[in-house]
mmCIF file with all atom_site columns, C-alpha atoms in Angstrom:
data_model
loop_
_atom_site.group_PDB
_atom_site.id
_atom_site.type_symbol
_atom_site.label_atom_id
_atom_site.label_alt_id
_atom_site.label_comp_id
_atom_site.label_asym_id
_atom_site.label_entity_id
_atom_site.label_seq_id
_atom_site.pdbx_PDB_ins_code
_atom_site.Cartn_x
_atom_site.Cartn_y
_atom_site.Cartn_z
_atom_site.occupancy
_atom_site.B_iso_or_equiv
_atom_site.pdbx_formal_charge
_atom_site.auth_seq_id
_atom_site.auth_comp_id
_atom_site.auth_asym_id
_atom_site.auth_atom_id
_atom_site.pdbx_PDB_model_num
ATOM 1  C CA . UNK A 1 1  ? 162.750 -103.149 82.702  1.00 0.00 ? 5  UNK A CA 1
ATOM 2  C CA . UNK A 1 2  ? 165.464 -105.683 83.224  1.00 0.00 ? 6  UNK A CA 1
ATOM 3  C CA . UNK A 1 3  ? 165.665 -109.155 84.810  1.00 0.00 ? 7  UNK A CA 1
ATOM 4  C CA . UNK A 1 4  ? 166.958 -107.390 87.977  1.00 0.00 ? 8  UNK A CA 1
ATOM 5  C CA . UNK A 1 5  ? 163.663 -105.383 88.179  1.00 0.00 ? 9  UNK A CA 1
ATOM 6  C CA . UNK A 1 6  ? 161.566 -108.519 87.645  1.00 0.00 ? 10 UNK A CA 1
ATOM 7  C CA . UNK A 1 7  ? 163.484 -110.412 90.348  1.00 0.00 ? 11 UNK A CA 1
ATOM 8  C CA . UNK A 1 8  ? 163.056 -107.532 92.813  1.00 0.00 ? 12 UNK A CA 1
ATOM 9  C CA . UNK A 1 9  ? 159.274 -107.409 92.181  1.00 0.00 ? 13 UNK A CA 1
ATOM 10 C CA . UNK A 1 10 ? 158.975 -111.198 92.560  1.00 0.00 ? 14 UNK A CA 1
ATOM 11 C CA . UNK A 1 11 ? 160.941 -111.117 95.794  1.00 0.00 ? 15 UNK A CA 1
ATOM 12 C CA . UNK A 1 12 ? 158.546 -108.424 97.125  1.00 0.00 ? 16 UNK A CA 1
ATOM 13 C CA . UNK A 1 13 ? 155.515 -110.610 96.219  1.00 0.00 ? 17 UNK A CA 1
ATOM 14 C CA . UNK A 1 14 ? 157.088 -113.687 97.843  1.00 0.00 ? 18 UNK A CA 1
ATOM 15 C CA . UNK A 1 15 ? 157.912 -111.711 100.987 1.00 0.00 ? 19 UNK A CA 1
ATOM 16 C CA . UNK A 1 16 ? 154.245 -110.597 101.161 1.00 0.00 ? 20 UNK A CA 1
ATOM 17 C CA . UNK A 1 17 ? 152.656 -113.885 100.135 1.00 0.00 ? 21 UNK A CA 1
ATOM 18 C CA . UNK A 1 18 ? 149.786 -114.705 102.418 1.00 0.00 ? 22 UNK A CA 1
ATOM 19 C CA . UNK A 1 19 ? 150.059 -117.894 104.533 1.00 0.00 ? 23 UNK A CA 1
ATOM 20 C CA . UNK A 1 20 ? 147.757 -120.763 103.508 1.00 0.00 ? 24 UNK A CA 1
ATOM 21 C CA . UNK A 1 21 ? 145.612 -120.391 106.645 1.00 0.00 ? 25 UNK A CA 1
ATOM 22 C CA . UNK A 1 22 ? 144.727 -116.827 105.810 1.00 0.00 ? 26 UNK A CA 1
ATOM 23 C CA . UNK A 1 23 ? 141.243 -116.077 104.425 1.00 0.00 ? 27 UNK A CA 1
ATOM 24 C CA . UNK A 1 24 ? 140.454 -116.996 100.865 1.00 0.00 ? 28 UNK A CA 1
ATOM 25 C CA . UNK A 1 25 ? 139.848 -113.397 99.762  1.00 0.00 ? 29 UNK A CA 1
ATOM 26 C CA . UNK A 1 26 ? 143.356 -112.368 100.767 1.00 0.00 ? 30 UNK A CA 1
ATOM 27 C CA . UNK A 1 27 ? 144.850 -115.320 98.891  1.00 0.00 ? 31 UNK A CA 1
ATOM 28 C CA . UNK A 1 28 ? 142.722 -114.606 95.820  1.00 0.00 ? 32 UNK A CA 1
ATOM 29 C CA . UNK A 1 29 ? 143.631 -110.888 95.808  1.00 0.00 ? 33 UNK A CA 1
ATOM 30 C CA . UNK A 1 30 ? 147.364 -111.760 96.033  1.00 0.00 ? 34 UNK A CA 1
ATOM 31 C CA . UNK A 1 31 ? 147.049 -114.182 93.137  1.00 0.00 ? 35 UNK A CA 1
ATOM 32 C CA . UNK A 1 32 ? 145.242 -111.560 91.054  1.00 0.00 ? 36 UNK A CA 1
ATOM 33 C CA . UNK A 1 33 ? 147.947 -109.054 91.827  1.00 0.00 ? 37 UNK A CA 1
ATOM 34 C CA . UNK A 1 34 ? 150.639 -111.437 90.727  1.00 0.00 ? 38 UNK A CA 1
ATOM 35 C CA . UNK A 1 35 ? 148.801 -112.084 87.504  1.00 0.00 ? 39 UNK A CA 1
ATOM 36 C CA . UNK A 1 36 ? 148.289 -108.354 86.859  1.00 0.00 ? 40 UNK A CA 1
ATOM 37 C CA . UNK A 1 37 ? 151.907 -107.625 87.552  1.00 0.00 ? 41 UNK A CA 1
ATOM 38 C CA . UNK A 1 38 ? 153.039 -110.431 85.205  1.00 0.00 ? 42 UNK A CA 1
ATOM 39 C CA . UNK A 1 39 ? 150.963 -108.711 82.509  1.00 0.00 ? 43 UNK A CA 1
ATOM 40 C CA . UNK A 1 40 ? 152.669 -105.360 83.164  1.00 0.00 ? 44 UNK A CA 1
ATOM 41 C CA . UNK A 1 41 ? 156.077 -106.954 83.013  1.00 0.00 ? 45 UNK A CA 1
ATOM 42 C CA . UNK A 1 42 ? 155.217 -108.839 79.739  1.00 0.00 ? 46 UNK A CA 1
ATOM 43 C CA . UNK A 1 43 ? 154.337 -105.418 78.331  1.00 0.00 ? 47 UNK A CA 1
ATOM 44 C CA . UNK A 1 44 ? 157.890 -104.133 78.995  1.00 0.00 ? 48 UNK A CA 1
ATOM 45 C CA . UNK A 1 45 ? 159.596 -107.339 77.754  1.00 0.00 ? 49 UNK A CA 1
ATOM 46 C CA . UNK A 1 46 ? 158.065 -109.696 75.189  1.00 0.00 ? 50 UNK A CA 1
ATOM 47 C CA . UNK A 1 47 ? 160.465 -112.382 76.325  1.00 0.00 ? 51 UNK A CA 1
ATOM 48 C CA . UNK A 1 48 ? 159.071 -112.284 79.885  1.00 0.00 ? 52 UNK A CA 1
ATOM 49 C CA . UNK A 1 49 ? 158.349 -115.724 81.292  1.00 0.00 ? 53 UNK A CA 1
ATOM 50 C CA . UNK A 1 50 ? 155.070 -115.615 83.276  1.00 0.00 ? 54 UNK A CA 1
ATOM 51 C CA . UNK A 1 51 ? 155.573 -119.138 84.758  1.00 0.00 ? 55 UNK A CA 1
ATOM 52 C CA . UNK A 1 52 ? 159.043 -118.376 86.024  1.00 0.00 ? 56 UNK A CA 1
ATOM 53 C CA . UNK A 1 53 ? 157.815 -115.073 87.516  1.00 0.00 ? 57 UNK A CA 1
ATOM 54 C CA . UNK A 1 54 ? 154.918 -116.837 89.354  1.00 0.00 ? 58 UNK A CA 1
ATOM 55 C CA . UNK A 1 55 ? 157.324 -119.506 90.628  1.00 0.00 ? 59 UNK A CA 1
ATOM 56 C CA . UNK A 1 56 ? 159.686 -116.804 91.887  1.00 0.00 ? 60 UNK A CA 1
ATOM 57 C CA . UNK A 1 57 ? 156.768 -115.164 93.653  1.00 0.00 ? 61 UNK A CA 1
ATOM 58 C CA . UNK A 1 58 ? 156.032 -118.375 95.586  1.00 0.00 ? 62 UNK A CA 1
ATOM 59 C CA . UNK A 1 59 ? 153.490 -119.862 93.153  1.00 0.00 ? 63 UNK A CA 1
ATOM 60 C CA . UNK A 1 60 ? 149.761 -119.640 92.981  1.00 0.00 ? 64 UNK A CA 1
ATOM 61 C CA . UNK A 1 61 ? 147.570 -121.054 95.763  1.00 0.00 ? 65 UNK A CA 1
ATOM 62 C CA . UNK A 1 62 ? 145.938 -124.366 95.321  1.00 0.00 ? 66 UNK A CA 1
ATOM 63 C CA . UNK A 1 63 ? 142.194 -123.719 94.999  1.00 0.00 ? 67 UNK A CA 1
ATOM 64 C CA . UNK A 1 64 ? 141.493 -126.449 97.623  1.00 0.00 ? 68 UNK A CA 1
ATOM 65 C CA . UNK A 1 65 ? 143.349 -124.504 100.380 1.00 0.00 ? 69 UNK A CA 1
#
């Protein structure tokens, strides 16, 4: 996979990111999905930057939300 693919995946996650007022289960599931996808991407490219990917997805939710 290339950077182009990683960017497209991150854009899809960002577009589908739950709003902060949505229920906690939905936000938690979205976060787990982002983490899982980051692991898959890392498997395709050892230079993959998890933090950069998460930021491109819109970042994780603050646990206090």
